[in-house]
Coordinates of C-alpha atoms in Angstrom, one line a residue:
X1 CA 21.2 -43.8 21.5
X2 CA 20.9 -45.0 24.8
X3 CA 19.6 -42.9 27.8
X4 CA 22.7 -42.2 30.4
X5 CA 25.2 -42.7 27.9
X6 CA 27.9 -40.2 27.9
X7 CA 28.0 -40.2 24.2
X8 CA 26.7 -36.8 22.4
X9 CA 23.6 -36.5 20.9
X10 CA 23.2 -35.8 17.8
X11 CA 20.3 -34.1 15.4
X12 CA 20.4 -35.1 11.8
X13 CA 19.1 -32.6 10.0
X14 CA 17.5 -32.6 5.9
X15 CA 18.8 -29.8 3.4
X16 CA 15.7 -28.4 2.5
X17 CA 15.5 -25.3 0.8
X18 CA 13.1 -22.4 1.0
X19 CA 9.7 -23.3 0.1
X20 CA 8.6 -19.6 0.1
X21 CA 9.5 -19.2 -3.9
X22 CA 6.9 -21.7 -5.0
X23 CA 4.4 -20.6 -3.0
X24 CA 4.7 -17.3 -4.0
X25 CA 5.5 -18.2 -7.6
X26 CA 2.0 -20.3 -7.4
X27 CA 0.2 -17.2 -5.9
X28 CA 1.4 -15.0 -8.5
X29 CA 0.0 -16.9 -11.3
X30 CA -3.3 -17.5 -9.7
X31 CA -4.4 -13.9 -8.0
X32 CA -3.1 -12.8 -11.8
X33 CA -5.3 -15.1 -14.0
X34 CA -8.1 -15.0 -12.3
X35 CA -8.3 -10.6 -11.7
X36 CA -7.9 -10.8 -15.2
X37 CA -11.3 -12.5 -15.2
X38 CA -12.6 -10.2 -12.4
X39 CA -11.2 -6.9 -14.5
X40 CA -13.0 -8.2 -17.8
X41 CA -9.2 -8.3 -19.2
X42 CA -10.6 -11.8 -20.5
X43 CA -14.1 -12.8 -21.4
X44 CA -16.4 -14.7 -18.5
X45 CA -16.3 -17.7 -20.9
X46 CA -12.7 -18.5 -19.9
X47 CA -13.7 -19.0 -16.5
X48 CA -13.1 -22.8 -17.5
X49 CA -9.8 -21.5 -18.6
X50 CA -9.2 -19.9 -15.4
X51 CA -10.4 -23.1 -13.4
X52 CA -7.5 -25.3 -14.7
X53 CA -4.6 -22.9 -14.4
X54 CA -6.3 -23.1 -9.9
X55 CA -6.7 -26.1 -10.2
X56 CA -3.4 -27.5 -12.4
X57 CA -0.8 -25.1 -11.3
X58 CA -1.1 -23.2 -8.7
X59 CA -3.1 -25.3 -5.9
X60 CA -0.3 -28.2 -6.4
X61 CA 2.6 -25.5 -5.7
X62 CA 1.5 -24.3 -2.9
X63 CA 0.5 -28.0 -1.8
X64 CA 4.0 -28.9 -2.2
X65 CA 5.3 -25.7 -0.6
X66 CA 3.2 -26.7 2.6
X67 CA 4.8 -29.8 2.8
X68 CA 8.4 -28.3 3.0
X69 CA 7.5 -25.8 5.1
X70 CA 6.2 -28.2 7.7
X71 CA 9.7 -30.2 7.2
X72 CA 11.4 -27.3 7.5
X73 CA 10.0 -26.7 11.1
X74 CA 8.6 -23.3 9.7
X75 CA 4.2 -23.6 10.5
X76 CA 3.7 -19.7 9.3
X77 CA 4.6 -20.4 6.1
X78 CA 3.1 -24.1 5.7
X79 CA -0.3 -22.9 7.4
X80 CA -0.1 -19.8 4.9
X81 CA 0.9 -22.3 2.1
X82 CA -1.6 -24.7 3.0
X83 CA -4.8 -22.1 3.0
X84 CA -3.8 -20.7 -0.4
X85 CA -3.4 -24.1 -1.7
X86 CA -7.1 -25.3 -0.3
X87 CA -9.2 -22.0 -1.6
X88 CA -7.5 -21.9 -4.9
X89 CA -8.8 -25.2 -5.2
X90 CA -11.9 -24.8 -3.8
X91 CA -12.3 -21.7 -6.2
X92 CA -11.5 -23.2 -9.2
X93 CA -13.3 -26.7 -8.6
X94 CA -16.8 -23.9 -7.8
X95 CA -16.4 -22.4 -11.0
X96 CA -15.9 -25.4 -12.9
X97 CA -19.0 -26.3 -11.6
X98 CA -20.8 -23.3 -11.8
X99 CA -21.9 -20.9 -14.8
X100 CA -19.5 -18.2 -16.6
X101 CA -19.8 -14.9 -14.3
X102 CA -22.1 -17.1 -11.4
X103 CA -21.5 -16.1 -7.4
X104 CA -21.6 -18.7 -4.9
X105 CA -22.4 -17.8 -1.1
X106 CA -20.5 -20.8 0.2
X107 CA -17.4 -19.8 -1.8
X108 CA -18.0 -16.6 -0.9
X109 CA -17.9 -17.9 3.4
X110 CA -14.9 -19.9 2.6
X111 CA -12.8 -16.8 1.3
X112 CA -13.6 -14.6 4.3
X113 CA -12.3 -17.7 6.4
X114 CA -9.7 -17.9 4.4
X115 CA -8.7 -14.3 4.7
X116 CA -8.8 -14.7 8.5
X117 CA -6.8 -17.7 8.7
X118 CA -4.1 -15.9 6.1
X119 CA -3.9 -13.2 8.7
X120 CA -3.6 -15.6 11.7
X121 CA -0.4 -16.9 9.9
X122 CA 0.9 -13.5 9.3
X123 CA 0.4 -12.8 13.2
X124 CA 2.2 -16.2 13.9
X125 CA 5.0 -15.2 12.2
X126 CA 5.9 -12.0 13.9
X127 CA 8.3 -10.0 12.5
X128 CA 10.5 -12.7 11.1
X129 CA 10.2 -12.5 7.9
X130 CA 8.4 -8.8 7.3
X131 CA 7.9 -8.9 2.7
X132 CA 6.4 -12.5 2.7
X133 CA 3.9 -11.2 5.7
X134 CA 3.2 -8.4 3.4
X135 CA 2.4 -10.4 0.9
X136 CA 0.4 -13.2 3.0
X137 CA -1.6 -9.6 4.0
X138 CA -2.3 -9.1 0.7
X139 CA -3.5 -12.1 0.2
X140 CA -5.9 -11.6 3.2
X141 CA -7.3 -8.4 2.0
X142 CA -7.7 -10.4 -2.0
X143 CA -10.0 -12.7 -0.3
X144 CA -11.6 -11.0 1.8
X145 CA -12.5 -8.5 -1.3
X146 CA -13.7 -11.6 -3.1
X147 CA -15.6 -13.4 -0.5
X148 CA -17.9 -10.0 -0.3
X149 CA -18.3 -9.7 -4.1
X150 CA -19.4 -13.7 -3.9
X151 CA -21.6 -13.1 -1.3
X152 CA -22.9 -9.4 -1.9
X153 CA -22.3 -9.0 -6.0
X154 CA -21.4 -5.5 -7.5
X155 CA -19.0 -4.2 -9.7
X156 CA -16.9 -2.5 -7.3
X157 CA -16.4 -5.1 -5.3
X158 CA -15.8 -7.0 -7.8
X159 CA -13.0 -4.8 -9.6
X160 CA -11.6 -3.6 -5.8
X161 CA -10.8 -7.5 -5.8
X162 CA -9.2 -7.5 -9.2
X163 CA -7.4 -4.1 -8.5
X164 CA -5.9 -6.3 -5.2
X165 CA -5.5 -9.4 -7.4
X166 CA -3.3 -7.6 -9.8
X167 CA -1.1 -6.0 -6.7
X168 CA -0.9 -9.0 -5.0
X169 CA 0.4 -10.9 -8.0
X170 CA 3.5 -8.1 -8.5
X171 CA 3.6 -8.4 -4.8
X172 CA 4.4 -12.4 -5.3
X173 CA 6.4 -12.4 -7.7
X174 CA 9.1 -9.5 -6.2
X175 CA 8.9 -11.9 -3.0
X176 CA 9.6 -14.7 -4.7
X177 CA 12.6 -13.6 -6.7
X178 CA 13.8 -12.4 -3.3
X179 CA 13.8 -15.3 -1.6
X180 CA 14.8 -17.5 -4.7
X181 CA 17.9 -15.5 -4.8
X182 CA 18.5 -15.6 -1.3
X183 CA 18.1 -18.9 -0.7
X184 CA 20.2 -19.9 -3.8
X185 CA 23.0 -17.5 -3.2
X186 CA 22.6 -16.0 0.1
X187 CA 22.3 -12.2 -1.5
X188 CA 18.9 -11.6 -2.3
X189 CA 18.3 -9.4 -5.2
X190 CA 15.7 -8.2 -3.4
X191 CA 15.3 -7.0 0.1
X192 CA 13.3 -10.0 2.0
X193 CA 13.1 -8.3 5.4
X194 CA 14.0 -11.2 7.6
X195 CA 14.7 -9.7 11.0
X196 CA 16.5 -13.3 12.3
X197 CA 19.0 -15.0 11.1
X198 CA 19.1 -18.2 9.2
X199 CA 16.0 -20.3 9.3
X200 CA 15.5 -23.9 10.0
X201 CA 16.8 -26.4 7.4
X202 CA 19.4 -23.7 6.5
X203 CA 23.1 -24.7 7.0
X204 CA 25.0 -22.3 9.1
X205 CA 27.3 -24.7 11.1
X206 CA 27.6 -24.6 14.7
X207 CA 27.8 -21.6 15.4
X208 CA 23.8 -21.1 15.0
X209 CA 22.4 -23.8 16.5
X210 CA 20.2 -23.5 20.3
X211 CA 19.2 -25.7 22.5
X212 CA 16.3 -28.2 21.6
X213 CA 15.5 -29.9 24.5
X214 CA 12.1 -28.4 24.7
X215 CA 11.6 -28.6 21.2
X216 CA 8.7 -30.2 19.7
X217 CA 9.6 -33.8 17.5
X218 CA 13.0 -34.5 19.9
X219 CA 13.1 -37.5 22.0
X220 CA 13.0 -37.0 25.8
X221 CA 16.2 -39.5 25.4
X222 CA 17.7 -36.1 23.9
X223 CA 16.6 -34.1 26.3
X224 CA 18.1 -35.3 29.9
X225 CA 21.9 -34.6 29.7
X226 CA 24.8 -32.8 28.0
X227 CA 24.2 -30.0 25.6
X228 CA 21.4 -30.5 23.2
X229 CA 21.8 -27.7 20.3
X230 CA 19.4 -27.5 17.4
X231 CA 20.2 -25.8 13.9
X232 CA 18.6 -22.2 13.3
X233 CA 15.5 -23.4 15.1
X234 CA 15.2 -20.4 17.3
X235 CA 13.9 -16.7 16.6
X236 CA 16.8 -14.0 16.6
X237 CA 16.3 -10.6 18.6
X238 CA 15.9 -7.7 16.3
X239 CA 17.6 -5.1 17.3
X240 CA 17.5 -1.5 16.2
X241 CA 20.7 0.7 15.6
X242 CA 20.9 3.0 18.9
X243 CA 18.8 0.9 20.7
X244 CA 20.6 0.8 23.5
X245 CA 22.7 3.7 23.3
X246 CA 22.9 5.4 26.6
X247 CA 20.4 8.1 27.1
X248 CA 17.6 7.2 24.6
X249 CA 17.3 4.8 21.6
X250 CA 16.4 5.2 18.4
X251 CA 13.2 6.0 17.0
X252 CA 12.0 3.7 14.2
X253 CA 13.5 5.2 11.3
X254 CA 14.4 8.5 12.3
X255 CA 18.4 9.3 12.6
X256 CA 20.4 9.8 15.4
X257 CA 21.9 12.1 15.1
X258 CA 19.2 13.8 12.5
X259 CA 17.8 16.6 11.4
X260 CA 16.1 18.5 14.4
X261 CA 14.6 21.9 14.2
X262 CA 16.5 24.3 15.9
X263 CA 14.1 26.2 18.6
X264 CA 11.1 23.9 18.3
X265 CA 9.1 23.1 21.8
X266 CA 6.1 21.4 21.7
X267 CA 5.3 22.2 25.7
X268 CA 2.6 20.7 27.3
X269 CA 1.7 18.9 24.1
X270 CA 4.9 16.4 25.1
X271 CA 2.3 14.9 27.1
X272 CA 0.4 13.6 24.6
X273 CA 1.7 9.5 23.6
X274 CA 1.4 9.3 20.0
X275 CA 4.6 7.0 20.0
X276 CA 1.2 4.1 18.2
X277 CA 2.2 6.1 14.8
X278 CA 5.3 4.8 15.1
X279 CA 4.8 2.0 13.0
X280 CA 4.1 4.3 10.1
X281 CA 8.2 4.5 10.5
X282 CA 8.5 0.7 10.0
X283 CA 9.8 -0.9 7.1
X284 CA 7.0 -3.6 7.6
X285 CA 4.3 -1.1 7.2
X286 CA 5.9 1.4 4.4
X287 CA 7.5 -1.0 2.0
X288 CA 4.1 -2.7 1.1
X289 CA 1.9 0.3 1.3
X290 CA 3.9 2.1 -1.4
X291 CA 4.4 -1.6 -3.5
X292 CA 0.1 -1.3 -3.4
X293 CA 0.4 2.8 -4.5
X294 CA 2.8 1.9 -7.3
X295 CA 1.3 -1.1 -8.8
X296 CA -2.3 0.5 -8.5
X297 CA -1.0 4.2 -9.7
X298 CA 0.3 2.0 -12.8
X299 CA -3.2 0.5 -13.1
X300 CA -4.9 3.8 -12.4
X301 CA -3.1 5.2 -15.5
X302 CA -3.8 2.2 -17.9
X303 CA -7.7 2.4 -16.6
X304 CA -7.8 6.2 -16.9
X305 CA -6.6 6.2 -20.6
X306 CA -8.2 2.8 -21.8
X307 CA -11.6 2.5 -19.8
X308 CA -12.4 4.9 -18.0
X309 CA -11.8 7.6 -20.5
X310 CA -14.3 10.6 -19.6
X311 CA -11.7 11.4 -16.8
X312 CA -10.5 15.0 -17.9
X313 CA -6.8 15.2 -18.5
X314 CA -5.7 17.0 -15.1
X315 CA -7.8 13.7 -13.6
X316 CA -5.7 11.5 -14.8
X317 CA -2.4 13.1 -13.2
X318 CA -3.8 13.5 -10.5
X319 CA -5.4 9.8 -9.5
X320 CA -2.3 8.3 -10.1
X321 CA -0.3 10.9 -7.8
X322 CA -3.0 10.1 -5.2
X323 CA -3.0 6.7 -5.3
X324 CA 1.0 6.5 -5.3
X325 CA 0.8 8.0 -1.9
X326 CA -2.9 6.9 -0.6
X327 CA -2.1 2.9 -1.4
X328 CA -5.1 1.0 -1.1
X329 CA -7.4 4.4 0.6
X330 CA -6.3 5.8 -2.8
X331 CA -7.3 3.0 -4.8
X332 CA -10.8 2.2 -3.0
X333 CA -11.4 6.3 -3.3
X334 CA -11.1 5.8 -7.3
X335 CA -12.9 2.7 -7.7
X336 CA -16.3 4.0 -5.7
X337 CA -16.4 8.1 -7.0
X338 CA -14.5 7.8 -10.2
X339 CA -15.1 5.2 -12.2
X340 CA -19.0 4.7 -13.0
X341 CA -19.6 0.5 -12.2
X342 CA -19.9 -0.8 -15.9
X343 CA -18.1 1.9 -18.2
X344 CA -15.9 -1.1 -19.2
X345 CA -19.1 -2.7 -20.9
X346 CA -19.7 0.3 -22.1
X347 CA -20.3 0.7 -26.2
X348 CA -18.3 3.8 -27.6
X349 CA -17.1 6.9 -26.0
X350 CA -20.7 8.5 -26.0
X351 CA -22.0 5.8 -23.6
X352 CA -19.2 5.7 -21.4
X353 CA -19.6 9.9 -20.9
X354 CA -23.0 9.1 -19.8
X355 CA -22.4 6.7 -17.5
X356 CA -20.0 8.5 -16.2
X357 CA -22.1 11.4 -16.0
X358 CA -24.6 10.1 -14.3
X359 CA -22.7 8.4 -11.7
X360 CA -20.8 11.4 -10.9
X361 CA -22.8 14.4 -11.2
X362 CA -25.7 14.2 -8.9
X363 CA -23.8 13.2 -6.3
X364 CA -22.2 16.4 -4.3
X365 CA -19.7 13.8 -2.8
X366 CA -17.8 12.8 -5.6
X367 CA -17.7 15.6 -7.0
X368 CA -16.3 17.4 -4.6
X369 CA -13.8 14.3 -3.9
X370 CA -12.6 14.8 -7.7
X371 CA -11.8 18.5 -7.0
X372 CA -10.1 17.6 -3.9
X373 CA -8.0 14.6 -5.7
X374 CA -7.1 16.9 -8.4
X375 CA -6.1 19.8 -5.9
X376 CA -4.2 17.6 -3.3
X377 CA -2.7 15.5 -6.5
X378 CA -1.4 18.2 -8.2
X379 CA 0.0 20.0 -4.8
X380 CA 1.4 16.8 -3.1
X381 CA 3.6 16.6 -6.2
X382 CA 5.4 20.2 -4.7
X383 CA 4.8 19.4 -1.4
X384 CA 6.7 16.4 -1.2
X385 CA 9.6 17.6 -3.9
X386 CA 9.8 20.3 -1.5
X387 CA 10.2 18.6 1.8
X388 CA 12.9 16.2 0.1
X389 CA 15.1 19.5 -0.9
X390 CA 14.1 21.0 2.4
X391 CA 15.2 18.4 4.8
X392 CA 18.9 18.0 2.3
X393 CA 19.4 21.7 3.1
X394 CA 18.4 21.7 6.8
X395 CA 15.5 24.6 6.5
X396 CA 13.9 25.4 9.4
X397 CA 10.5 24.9 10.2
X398 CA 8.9 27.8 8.7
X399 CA 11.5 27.7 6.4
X400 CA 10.4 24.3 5.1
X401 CA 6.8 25.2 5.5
X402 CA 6.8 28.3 3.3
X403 CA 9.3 26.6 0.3
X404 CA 6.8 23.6 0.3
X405 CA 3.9 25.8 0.3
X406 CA 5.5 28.3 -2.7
X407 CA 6.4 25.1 -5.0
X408 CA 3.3 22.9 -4.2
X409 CA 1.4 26.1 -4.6
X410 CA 3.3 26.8 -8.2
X411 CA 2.8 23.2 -9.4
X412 CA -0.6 22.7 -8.2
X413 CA -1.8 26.0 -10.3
X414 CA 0.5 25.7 -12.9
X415 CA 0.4 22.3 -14.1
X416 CA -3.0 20.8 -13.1
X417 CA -5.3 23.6 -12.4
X418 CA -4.6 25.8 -15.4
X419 CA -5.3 22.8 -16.9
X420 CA -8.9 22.2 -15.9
X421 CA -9.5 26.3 -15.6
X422 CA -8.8 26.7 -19.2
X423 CA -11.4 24.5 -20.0
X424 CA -13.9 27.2 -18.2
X425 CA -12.2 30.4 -19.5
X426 CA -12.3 32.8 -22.4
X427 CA -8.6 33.6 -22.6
X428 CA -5.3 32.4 -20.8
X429 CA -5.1 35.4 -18.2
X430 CA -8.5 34.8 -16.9
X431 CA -7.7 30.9 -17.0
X432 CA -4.5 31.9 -14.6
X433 CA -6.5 34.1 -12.6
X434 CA -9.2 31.4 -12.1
X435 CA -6.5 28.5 -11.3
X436 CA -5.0 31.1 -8.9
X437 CA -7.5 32.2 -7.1
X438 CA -9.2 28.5 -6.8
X439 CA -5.8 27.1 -5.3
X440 CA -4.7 30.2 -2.8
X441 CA -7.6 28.8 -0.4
X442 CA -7.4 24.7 -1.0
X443 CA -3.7 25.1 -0.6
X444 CA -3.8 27.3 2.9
X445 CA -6.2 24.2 4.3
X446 CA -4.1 21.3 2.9
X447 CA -0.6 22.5 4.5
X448 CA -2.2 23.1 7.4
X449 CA -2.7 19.5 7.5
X450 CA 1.0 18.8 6.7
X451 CA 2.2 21.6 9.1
X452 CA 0.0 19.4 12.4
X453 CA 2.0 16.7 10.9
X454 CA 5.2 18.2 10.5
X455 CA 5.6 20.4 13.6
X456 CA 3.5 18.3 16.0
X457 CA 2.8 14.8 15.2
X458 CA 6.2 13.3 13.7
X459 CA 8.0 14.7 16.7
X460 CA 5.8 13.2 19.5
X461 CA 6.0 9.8 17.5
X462 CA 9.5 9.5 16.5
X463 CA 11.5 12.2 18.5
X464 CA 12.5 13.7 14.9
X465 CA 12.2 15.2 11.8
X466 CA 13.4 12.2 9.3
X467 CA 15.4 12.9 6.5
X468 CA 14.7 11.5 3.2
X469 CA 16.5 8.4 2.8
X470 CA 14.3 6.8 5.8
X471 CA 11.2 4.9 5.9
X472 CA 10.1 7.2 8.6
X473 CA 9.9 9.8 5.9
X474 CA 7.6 8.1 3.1
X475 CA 5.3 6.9 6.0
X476 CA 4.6 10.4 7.6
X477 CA 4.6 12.5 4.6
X478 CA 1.7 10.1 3.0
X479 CA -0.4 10.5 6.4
X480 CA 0.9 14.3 6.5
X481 CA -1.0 14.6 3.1
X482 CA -4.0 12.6 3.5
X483 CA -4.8 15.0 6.7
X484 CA -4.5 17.6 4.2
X485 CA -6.7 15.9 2.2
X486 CA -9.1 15.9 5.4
X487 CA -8.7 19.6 6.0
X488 CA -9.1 21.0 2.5
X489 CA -12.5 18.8 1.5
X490 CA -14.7 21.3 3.3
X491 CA -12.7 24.3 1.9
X492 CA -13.2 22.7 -1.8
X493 CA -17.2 21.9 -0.9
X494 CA -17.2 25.5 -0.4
X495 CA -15.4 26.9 -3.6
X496 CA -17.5 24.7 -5.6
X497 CA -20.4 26.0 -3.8
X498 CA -19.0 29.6 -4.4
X499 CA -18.2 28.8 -7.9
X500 CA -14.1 29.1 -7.4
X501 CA -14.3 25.4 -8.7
X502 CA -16.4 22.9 -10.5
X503 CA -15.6 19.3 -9.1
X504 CA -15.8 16.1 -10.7
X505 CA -17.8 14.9 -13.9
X506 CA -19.1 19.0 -14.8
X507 CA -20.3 19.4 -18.2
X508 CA -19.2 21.5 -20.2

């Protein structure tokens, strides 16, 4: 091509595919094999074990990943790639050369760099490309877990690092299907949450290609006449539906028209800017907080019924029901007031009550966190059953408050603290009497907490009341219930005080 010729340029471009499957298919198998070690699923003699499968598998996938990614023009995912490639290799060549269950200070540095540089790449990437951010996050928070148990030891920060590990690898994989799919038949089984359109080294045709004359690896020869177009290189505008509708736009999530409450003024408080919440609307943020609740919920359960058994029954329905809606709060709440550090090495059931005893019962803070777990646990259950049927039949305010009160109320006595009254009772009226009475005042304080978030918060950040089958809904009914959470925690320090309940870990 020679410059001032009035022949057309031309960009030849490679098919490459996706590299995001293999890395994420690499991830997957690695953050899994190795929070088996952390968890004790696998004995600390198969570190070895563990060693190979960084070293063999999952540090040359995500080698090879980095290398497409950099050909494909895309430097979020080959910088991601390239880091998870490096410290899985770095990890497993340490603990070859280490002893079975040894910590190492330098590893230990490298995975809280690695962490940060994960979420550099996340915050290179934007938007773009929203569930493999999610899980690069993931990834960041997995290391950064690790690097402290390296550098700092103890159990719980070891196991919060497995608890991630496992996450992160069901995280991984659900990415990768989704963009294996996608890239293979251009319907993803699974949403991917790419906000542009087709990325570079896809084939799309003319119609999507941009100019290129100030892109990086063209010749200035390319660059000083006629129209110089480049294939998918360029990042698409997200939108939102009603954005620019005249009059207002809408507000992440919420619909327009939704479902507004009838008579409802907030006044001077309209001066307050809380439209910062409005990310828990996004699907960025909700979609990978519940993943975490729902893989760790499903961990919680297999712990509470394999390991940490001295959990009492109404416990064990409750963590999981916390941790569904808490994500990784939930998860970091169980693993530092529930579960005693060593009641996996524990020998026999006897032992493991002890442990458990001793870790729980001197210490007023757990146990009042247990009876606050198993009172907003068992009335979130209602509260959010509640608010679903509420906002399908277009109640009121007060209307909605009262029916979610009444069945979280009803479900919260009935089911889980009858439960753990009976245990403290002579007979099955008193036990009712006692579960009753116990949840009439933790129940007042927690729906206060939803009501702030109900009547005042959700409309200052996104206009509306959501309805169910939005992300703005999930995302402010889980912070709607953690500020219960907030609010009934001195009201349940007090009725343990007063006797009304027992806490966590009592003996009985």
């Amino acid at each position: 091509m020679q410059q001032g010729s009035n022949a057309p340029d031309r960009v030849v471009l490679r098919p490459l595919g996706s590299p995001i499957p293999m890395a994420f298919f690499g991830l997957s198998a690695a953050t899994f094999v190795l929070a088996g070690l952390q968890l004790e699923w696998i004995p600390p003699g198969e570190g070895d074990s563990v060693a190979l499968v960084l070293l063999a598998f999952s540090a040359p996938l995500q080698a090879l990943a980095a290398v497409f990614a950099l050909l494909a023009r895309d430097a979020a995912t080959a910088a991601g790639s390239g880091v998870l490639a490096g410290t899985w290799a770095a990890t497993g060549a340490t603990m070859l050369s280490s002893p079975p269950a040894a910590t190492s200070g330098g590893l230990g540095l490298l995975l809280l760099v690695s962490g940060a540089a994960l979420a550099a790449a996340v915050a290179a990437a934007g938007t773009a490309k929203l569930a493999a951010s999610a899980v690069l996050l993931t990834a960041s928070l997995r290391f950064v877990l690790t690097g402290v148990y390296e550098l700092a030891g103890g159990t719980g920060w070891k196991t919060a690092a497995g608890v991630t590990g496992v996450v992160l690898a069901g995280l991984a994989l659900l990415a990768a299907t989704a963009f294996a799919s996608g890239d293979t038949t251009g319907r993803p089984l699974l949403p991917t949450l790419r906000r542009t359109g087709p990325q570079p080294g896809h084939s799309g045709g003319a119609a999507a290609v941009g100019d290129t004359r100030s892109e990086a690896g063209v010749p200035r020869s390319c660059s000083t006449g006629g129209h110089r177009r480049r294939a998918h290189g360029g990042r698409g505008t997200a939108t939102r539906p009603g954005g620019d509708a005249p009059g207002g736009r809408e507000r992440l999530g919420a619909r327009v028209p939704g479902h507004l409450w009838p008579g409802r003024s907030l006044g001077r408080l309209s001066v307050i800017e809380l439209g910062w919440l409005a990310f828990l609307a996004e699907p960025w943020f909700v979609l990978p907080f519940y993943a975490v609740g729902f893989f760790g919920a499903v961990w919680v359960t297999w712990d509470a019924y394999h390991t940490n058994t001295p959990l009492k029954p109404a416990m064990r329905w409750a963590w999981p029901v916390i941790v569904f809606f808490f994500g990784p709060v939930g998860l970091a709440l169980y693993l530092f007031t529930a579960r005693a550090p060593g009641i996996g090495a524990a020998d026999g059931e006897e032992e493991k009550q002890q442990r458990h005893n001793d870790y729980v019962l001197p210490n007023w803070f757990r146990r009042t966190t247990g009876s606050v777990i198993h009172c907003v646990g068992g009335d979130g259950v209602g509260i959010v059953t509640a608010m679903i049927m509420a906002r399908v039949f277009g109640l009121s305010f007060w209307e909605e408050w009262w029916f979610e009160y009444l069945v979280g109320y009803l479900v919260g006595t009935l089911v889980f603290q009858y439960k753990a009254m009976s245990m403290h009772a002579s007979s099955w009226p008193q036990a009712i009497y006692m579960a009753f009475r116990g949840e009439w005042y933790s129940m007042l304080s927690v729906m206060a907490g939803m009501g702030l978030v109900m009547g005042v918060v959700t409309p200052l950040a996104v206009t509306e009341q959501p309805d169910p089958d939005t992300y703005a809904f999930w995302g402010f009914a889980a912070l709607g219930l953690f500020v219960g959470f907030v609010l009934t925690y001195p009201m349940n320090w007090l009725e343990i005080k007063v006797g009304y309940k027992h806490g966590m870990g009592r003996q009985h």
